[in-house]
XYZ file of C-alpha atoms in Angstrom:
452
model
C -19.574 -60.649 208.146
C -19.806 -58.068 210.891
C -18.835 -59.005 214.405
C -19.180 -57.801 217.950
C -16.820 -58.348 220.859
C -17.911 -60.707 223.647
C -15.880 -61.649 226.698
C -15.570 -64.456 229.190
C -12.997 -65.392 231.819
C -10.512 -66.168 229.033
C -10.742 -62.672 227.584
C -12.338 -61.084 224.525
C -13.376 -62.765 221.268
C -15.244 -61.675 218.135
C -18.698 -63.165 217.593
C -20.919 -62.758 214.482
C -23.156 -59.748 215.099
C -26.377 -61.465 214.059
C -25.911 -64.416 216.434
C -27.253 -64.711 219.983
C -24.450 -66.858 221.349
C -21.517 -65.570 223.318
C -17.826 -66.051 223.912
C -17.801 -69.640 225.141
C -19.873 -70.849 222.205
C -17.576 -69.046 219.785
C -14.484 -70.600 221.395
C -15.999 -74.040 221.018
C -16.838 -73.392 217.366
C -13.233 -72.424 216.685
C -11.570 -75.133 218.798
C -13.638 -78.190 217.791
C -13.869 -78.284 213.997
C -14.428 -82.018 214.133
C -16.807 -84.129 212.064
C -19.667 -81.743 211.646
C -22.298 -83.770 213.574
C -24.130 -81.131 215.551
C -25.592 -81.641 218.979
C -28.981 -83.313 218.363
C -31.986 -81.009 218.328
C -33.520 -83.249 220.976
C -30.708 -82.226 223.342
C -31.358 -78.535 222.761
C -35.099 -79.076 223.286
C -34.402 -80.951 226.527
C -32.155 -78.080 227.669
C -35.001 -75.668 226.990
C -37.247 -77.724 229.259
C -34.620 -77.989 231.979
C -33.540 -74.329 231.941
C -37.122 -73.171 232.289
C -37.735 -75.628 235.129
C -34.511 -74.454 236.843
C -35.503 -70.812 236.471
C -38.851 -71.413 238.094
C -37.251 -73.336 240.954
C -34.710 -70.539 241.413
C -37.544 -68.022 241.453
C -39.254 -70.026 244.199
C -35.990 -70.130 246.140
C -35.447 -66.380 245.811
C -32.416 -66.661 243.516
C -34.160 -65.075 240.487
C -36.815 -62.410 240.255
C -40.127 -63.124 238.593
C -39.057 -60.956 235.638
C -35.811 -62.879 235.259
C -37.540 -66.249 235.441
C -40.181 -65.103 232.977
C -37.489 -64.010 230.510
C -35.778 -67.409 230.752
C -39.104 -69.234 230.345
C -40.110 -67.182 227.313
C -36.749 -67.814 225.617
C -36.963 -71.513 226.390
C -40.463 -71.766 224.915
C -39.220 -70.173 221.686
C -36.231 -72.541 221.570
C -38.532 -75.561 221.952
C -40.642 -74.212 219.086
C -37.577 -74.303 216.869
C -37.362 -70.549 216.304
C -33.654 -70.356 217.165
C -32.258 -73.645 215.843
C -29.339 -71.907 214.064
C -28.110 -70.532 217.360
C -26.938 -73.979 218.457
C -24.072 -74.858 216.079
C -21.792 -76.876 218.353
C -20.641 -80.346 217.369
C -20.885 -83.580 219.319
C -17.090 -83.888 219.472
C -16.391 -81.336 222.204
C -15.760 -81.568 225.920
C -17.071 -84.843 227.189
C -19.192 -83.258 229.910
C -21.138 -81.166 227.395
C -20.061 -77.918 229.186
C -19.877 -75.939 225.965
C -23.366 -76.898 224.883
C -24.688 -76.013 228.343
C -23.044 -72.598 227.973
C -24.290 -72.251 224.397
C -27.814 -72.570 225.743
C -27.103 -70.247 228.665
C -25.651 -67.559 226.338
C -28.502 -67.746 223.807
C -31.119 -67.497 226.569
C -29.338 -64.500 228.079
C -29.054 -62.671 224.726
C -32.696 -63.366 223.859
C -33.697 -61.992 227.252
C -31.561 -58.890 226.618
C -33.437 -58.335 223.364
C -36.551 -58.007 225.533
C -34.870 -55.637 227.940
C -34.074 -58.152 230.684
C -30.378 -58.368 231.536
C -29.271 -61.875 232.483
C -25.780 -63.242 233.019
C -25.303 -66.693 231.378
C -23.678 -68.137 234.505
C -25.040 -66.093 237.400
C -28.682 -66.181 236.290
C -29.418 -68.744 233.556
C -27.059 -71.315 235.129
C -27.955 -70.503 238.744
C -27.933 -73.535 241.112
C -26.559 -75.642 238.255
C -23.367 -77.103 236.802
C -22.791 -78.621 233.374
C -22.009 -81.743 235.362
C -25.625 -82.114 236.507
C -27.426 -80.380 233.615
C -26.069 -82.401 230.733
C -26.674 -85.794 232.384
C -30.191 -84.583 233.210
C -30.769 -83.337 229.677
C -29.492 -86.636 228.299
C -32.143 -88.497 230.315
C -34.874 -86.017 229.455
C -34.092 -86.188 225.712
C -33.856 -90.023 225.777
C -37.096 -90.444 227.724
C -38.977 -88.025 225.400
C -37.580 -89.735 222.300
C -38.718 -93.147 223.529
C -42.131 -91.831 224.535
C -42.808 -89.651 221.507
C -40.920 -91.304 218.634
C -40.234 -94.955 219.261
C -43.168 -96.347 221.239
C -45.993 -94.863 219.124
C -44.397 -96.025 215.863
C -43.570 -99.492 217.197
C -47.087 -99.918 218.605
C -48.565 -98.937 215.217
C -46.388 -101.581 213.602
C -47.515 -104.223 216.108
C -51.148 -103.259 215.365
C -50.502 -103.739 211.652
C -49.241 -107.265 212.300
C -52.327 -107.902 214.480
C -54.567 -106.966 211.518
C -52.590 -109.225 209.159
C -52.892 -112.024 211.725
C -56.673 -111.547 211.951
C -57.095 -111.461 208.178
C -55.765 -115.022 207.637
C -56.879 -117.128 210.610
C -57.073 -120.520 208.888
C -54.334 -120.471 206.265
C -51.827 -123.262 206.970
C -48.246 -123.180 205.730
C -45.137 -125.292 206.200
C -42.824 -124.277 209.009
C -39.060 -124.017 208.647
C -36.286 -124.484 211.196
C -32.543 -124.422 210.414
C -33.656 -123.162 206.950
C -35.096 -126.660 206.390
C -38.675 -127.898 206.170
C -40.404 -128.410 209.518
C -43.937 -129.151 210.740
C -46.871 -126.948 209.689
C -48.279 -123.925 211.438
C -50.922 -121.346 210.685
C -49.778 -118.238 208.837
C -51.526 -116.264 211.572
C -49.396 -118.011 214.168
C -46.235 -116.926 212.382
C -47.524 -113.368 212.164
C -48.398 -113.448 215.853
C -44.719 -114.113 216.487
C -43.814 -111.036 214.461
C -46.336 -108.989 216.399
C -44.864 -110.046 219.706
C -41.340 -109.403 218.439
C -42.366 -105.757 218.286
C -44.573 -105.661 221.396
C -42.078 -107.281 223.788
C -39.346 -104.607 223.366
C -42.015 -101.964 223.853
C -42.722 -103.400 227.304
C -38.978 -103.381 227.990
C -38.752 -99.720 226.879
C -41.585 -98.741 229.223
C -39.844 -100.502 232.105
C -36.628 -98.643 231.307
C -38.445 -95.275 231.360
C -38.592 -95.436 235.169
C -34.803 -95.354 235.332
C -34.361 -92.690 232.658
C -36.711 -90.433 234.578
C -34.255 -90.222 237.516
C -32.288 -86.983 237.054
C -28.883 -85.738 238.227
C -30.098 -82.127 238.607
C -29.222 -80.729 242.016
C -25.933 -82.563 242.186
C -24.043 -79.564 240.702
C -20.283 -80.107 240.299
C -19.474 -83.430 241.996
C -22.770 -84.635 243.451
C -22.675 -82.715 246.747
C -25.216 -80.113 245.593
C -22.908 -77.195 246.288
C -24.668 -73.833 245.525
C -28.056 -75.499 245.007
C -30.815 -74.601 247.518
C -32.423 -77.307 249.633
C -35.338 -78.916 247.796
C -34.305 -77.329 244.526
C -33.970 -80.683 242.688
C -37.527 -81.712 243.631
C -38.932 -78.361 242.478
C -37.146 -78.692 239.112
C -38.493 -82.209 238.612
C -42.019 -81.159 239.555
C -41.922 -78.458 236.909
C -40.547 -80.930 234.340
C -43.407 -83.342 235.128
C -45.887 -80.560 234.487
C -44.272 -79.526 231.225
C -43.586 -82.989 229.706
C -46.041 -85.359 231.317
C -43.221 -87.755 232.152
C -42.525 -88.826 235.779
C -39.177 -87.129 236.333
C -37.776 -87.383 239.883
C -34.433 -86.450 241.442
C -31.938 -89.300 241.559
C -31.582 -89.981 245.246
C -27.821 -90.567 244.864
C -26.286 -87.752 242.896
C -22.853 -89.387 243.047
C -24.342 -92.219 241.013
C -26.249 -89.868 238.732
C -23.208 -87.866 237.661
C -20.930 -90.814 237.027
C -23.125 -93.640 235.753
C -24.984 -93.992 232.449
C -26.488 -97.375 233.414
C -30.064 -96.144 232.822
C -29.117 -95.166 229.271
C -27.465 -98.536 228.681
C -30.574 -100.270 230.050
C -32.950 -98.309 227.837
C -30.790 -98.601 224.736
C -30.657 -102.320 225.386
C -34.389 -102.361 224.812
C -33.847 -100.299 221.605
C -31.287 -102.886 220.568
C -33.789 -105.667 221.286
C -36.307 -103.947 219.046
C -33.676 -103.526 216.314
C -32.673 -107.178 216.579
C -36.287 -108.310 216.324
C -37.020 -106.006 213.377
C -34.010 -107.517 211.637
C -35.484 -110.970 212.124
C -38.938 -109.908 210.871
C -37.576 -108.100 207.840
C -35.401 -111.090 206.912
C -38.353 -113.486 207.267
C -40.509 -111.333 205.030
C -37.917 -110.844 202.303
C -37.038 -114.536 202.236
C -40.696 -115.536 202.017
C -41.296 -112.937 199.326
C -38.271 -113.970 197.320
C -38.736 -114.821 193.660
C -41.040 -114.083 192.004
C -40.462 -117.438 190.246
C -37.237 -118.845 191.536
C -37.531 -118.093 195.220
C -39.922 -119.066 198.036
C -42.603 -116.767 196.679
C -45.052 -117.385 199.537
C -45.682 -113.707 200.221
C -46.558 -110.819 197.943
C -45.218 -107.480 199.183
C -45.894 -104.012 197.727
C -43.976 -103.046 194.598
C -42.819 -99.528 195.443
C -40.102 -98.697 192.924
C -37.961 -100.271 190.175
C -35.337 -102.559 191.656
C -32.602 -102.465 189.050
C -30.990 -100.039 186.664
C -30.120 -102.893 184.281
C -32.760 -105.613 184.760
C -36.163 -104.339 183.535
C -39.160 -105.334 185.664
C -37.122 -106.275 188.716
C -38.647 -105.308 192.038
C -36.721 -105.619 195.309
C -37.739 -105.825 199.025
C -36.401 -102.337 199.663
C -38.322 -101.620 202.835
C -36.964 -104.791 204.391
C -33.447 -103.731 203.429
C -33.963 -100.311 205.007
C -35.106 -101.996 208.208
C -32.030 -104.204 208.304
C -29.641 -101.325 207.710
C -31.246 -99.253 210.463
C -30.999 -102.284 212.753
C -27.305 -102.642 212.030
C -26.738 -98.977 212.915
C -28.614 -99.360 216.211
C -26.570 -102.432 217.086
C -23.401 -100.435 216.447
C -24.725 -97.511 218.499
C -25.297 -99.873 221.395
C -21.619 -100.788 221.443
C -20.644 -97.095 221.479
C -23.061 -96.340 224.322
C -21.875 -99.316 226.351
C -18.250 -98.311 226.002
C -19.051 -94.651 226.780
C -20.979 -95.682 229.901
C -17.974 -97.718 231.147
C -15.710 -94.668 231.128
C -16.781 -92.754 234.232
C -13.804 -91.525 236.246
C -14.141 -90.467 239.869
C -17.078 -88.017 240.072
C -17.996 -87.618 236.369
C -18.520 -89.434 233.095
C -17.030 -87.393 230.243
C -18.476 -89.365 227.325
C -21.919 -87.791 227.471
C -22.302 -86.089 224.073
C -21.357 -89.214 222.139
C -23.743 -91.296 224.241
C -26.514 -88.757 223.580
C -25.800 -88.651 219.832
C -25.947 -92.445 219.467
C -29.015 -92.965 221.640
C -31.044 -90.285 219.900
C -29.994 -91.505 216.458
C -31.176 -94.992 217.399
C -34.509 -93.659 218.644
C -34.967 -91.515 215.523
C -34.101 -94.418 213.177
C -36.346 -96.916 214.913
C -39.309 -94.582 215.046
C -38.948 -93.687 211.389
C -38.273 -97.205 210.156
C -41.212 -98.724 212.048
C -43.572 -96.333 210.301
C -41.956 -96.685 206.870
C -41.922 -100.504 207.108
C -45.538 -100.537 208.209
C -46.895 -98.145 205.572
C -44.849 -99.314 202.573
C -44.612 -103.038 203.278
C -46.500 -104.699 206.147
C -49.883 -103.154 205.387
C -49.636 -104.459 201.840
C -48.545 -108.080 202.545
C -50.712 -110.731 200.912
C -49.894 -114.438 201.273
C -49.845 -116.611 198.126
C -52.298 -119.280 199.247
C -51.694 -121.568 196.302
C -47.916 -121.538 196.767
C -48.248 -122.129 200.444
C -50.554 -125.074 199.951
C -48.310 -126.595 197.284
C -45.254 -126.317 199.548
C -47.188 -127.634 202.512
C -48.300 -130.814 200.810
C -44.955 -131.324 199.178
C -43.124 -131.260 202.504
C -41.713 -134.470 203.880
C -41.952 -133.205 207.454
C -45.655 -134.073 207.516
C -44.214 -137.467 208.367
C -43.896 -136.239 211.953
C -47.567 -136.967 212.634
C -46.953 -140.609 211.614
C -44.435 -141.147 214.385
C -46.998 -142.185 217.003
C -48.337 -144.841 214.625
C -45.231 -146.287 212.994
C -42.368 -145.036 215.239
C -39.580 -142.536 214.706
C -37.236 -144.813 212.774
C -39.894 -146.050 210.361
C -41.126 -142.506 209.847
C -37.536 -141.397 209.053
C -37.244 -144.271 206.593
C -40.398 -143.077 204.814
C -39.131 -139.499 204.550
C -35.733 -140.559 203.213
C -37.321 -142.944 200.663
C -39.657 -140.273 199.379
C -36.751 -137.815 199.023
C -34.502 -140.387 197.349
C -37.151 -141.677 194.944
C -38.679 -138.280 194.191
C -42.132 -139.486 195.258
C -44.738 -138.197 197.667
C -44.644 -139.148 201.294
C -47.826 -141.143 200.852
C -46.324 -143.167 198.029
C -43.287 -143.982 200.150
C -45.433 -145.084 203.083
C -47.522 -147.341 200.873
C -44.424 -148.775 199.145
C -42.975 -149.741 202.494
C -46.325 -151.317 203.506
C -46.466 -149.370 206.766
C -50.010 -147.990 206.377
C -52.952 -148.272 204.023
C -53.905 -145.313 201.920
C -56.981 -144.783 204.109
C -54.903 -144.848 207.271
C -52.435 -142.348 205.799
C -55.160 -139.916 204.770
C -56.787 -140.153 208.184
C -53.497 -139.502 209.989
C -51.733 -136.909 207.808
C -53.946 -133.886 208.134
C -52.035 -130.588 208.447
C -54.950 -128.872 210.172
C -54.583 -131.330 213.035
C -50.848 -130.503 213.368
C -51.200 -126.786 214.158
């Protein structure tokens, strides 16, 4: 491998000749050989949005020429397109402010500009009016807001729509309810599915609410929140440009001392991701329980058979999509703990747990977006209820006795249920044996369709 010599304030260092990064990136590569988890691509994309917006604001303020700003903007556009992904090799486990990733982006932009004949200094030009202390927190919010808007919400809303179609397809099918894993009173299958639909829709509303807070940015705060070296009005110009580029309502955080030290908006938004994960866990568990069997389980739902379920038991098919959902949910719940702890660790004028917070948030968003689509396509859209099994379980349930309570009282109704269970008879036979109602009165009273 051939190298070239780059320098920074620490001195000279050899850098691979074919790479567009500089000395600070190389030092980070050599000093943080930890884990291997690279900075998420979403963070680099967000940096490419922010650096272009900053360049245009600096141009308007007279700190960059039009040619310099154009060179930054062109490089950033190419980075967003993914043309230079291999130029961003740094791992998550680096300085907690993300300084080295900020400089990685600055160095790559400067070298790409040099390839076009425009000389830019990574600090003096690309990083003008900025500090890692306000860029990385801003990028974290930009990346999170884009991930929610582009990955999570569309996929979750498609899943909610799939449940709405399942709900509409079976408006009159009645099934037995279950509470505490025991038989309960009846409900319509569509009513149960409507609950699943809302379990997806409600966290989407929470995520949209949280977007307002994520769209408040630290940019303009520079090193400690005072805005040192940033022109007046610079933060508003940056956010205006970001709104134009992304379509999201980014605004400057009015209190930069808050913006640099607190990750409360990230905690708030990830709380909604956690709510979605928790609800998906519940839905997936419901579906796999109700599809259990095929002969020795509940067997009230048929789900798609996508692949063999066992390497030893021929013909076995498992609820694999449900299992994928539950595993993704577990990961998101764990990520929420990491983000909460990271957010609690701000000291004085800065939080230095930003890369790990970014990594976990973006993994959660990626997982939830992917799993909502996979679950929808490979499971939910293929669900078919077993009407015969549902009807058999419905009429075999002792909890139909609940509708007798107004006629014979709670204690007599309980006596009927216990007798039927003990004797192995139907509820009707128990009621008649106890002489509490006539057969005609029982048939008139115990009608599941009147109980839903």
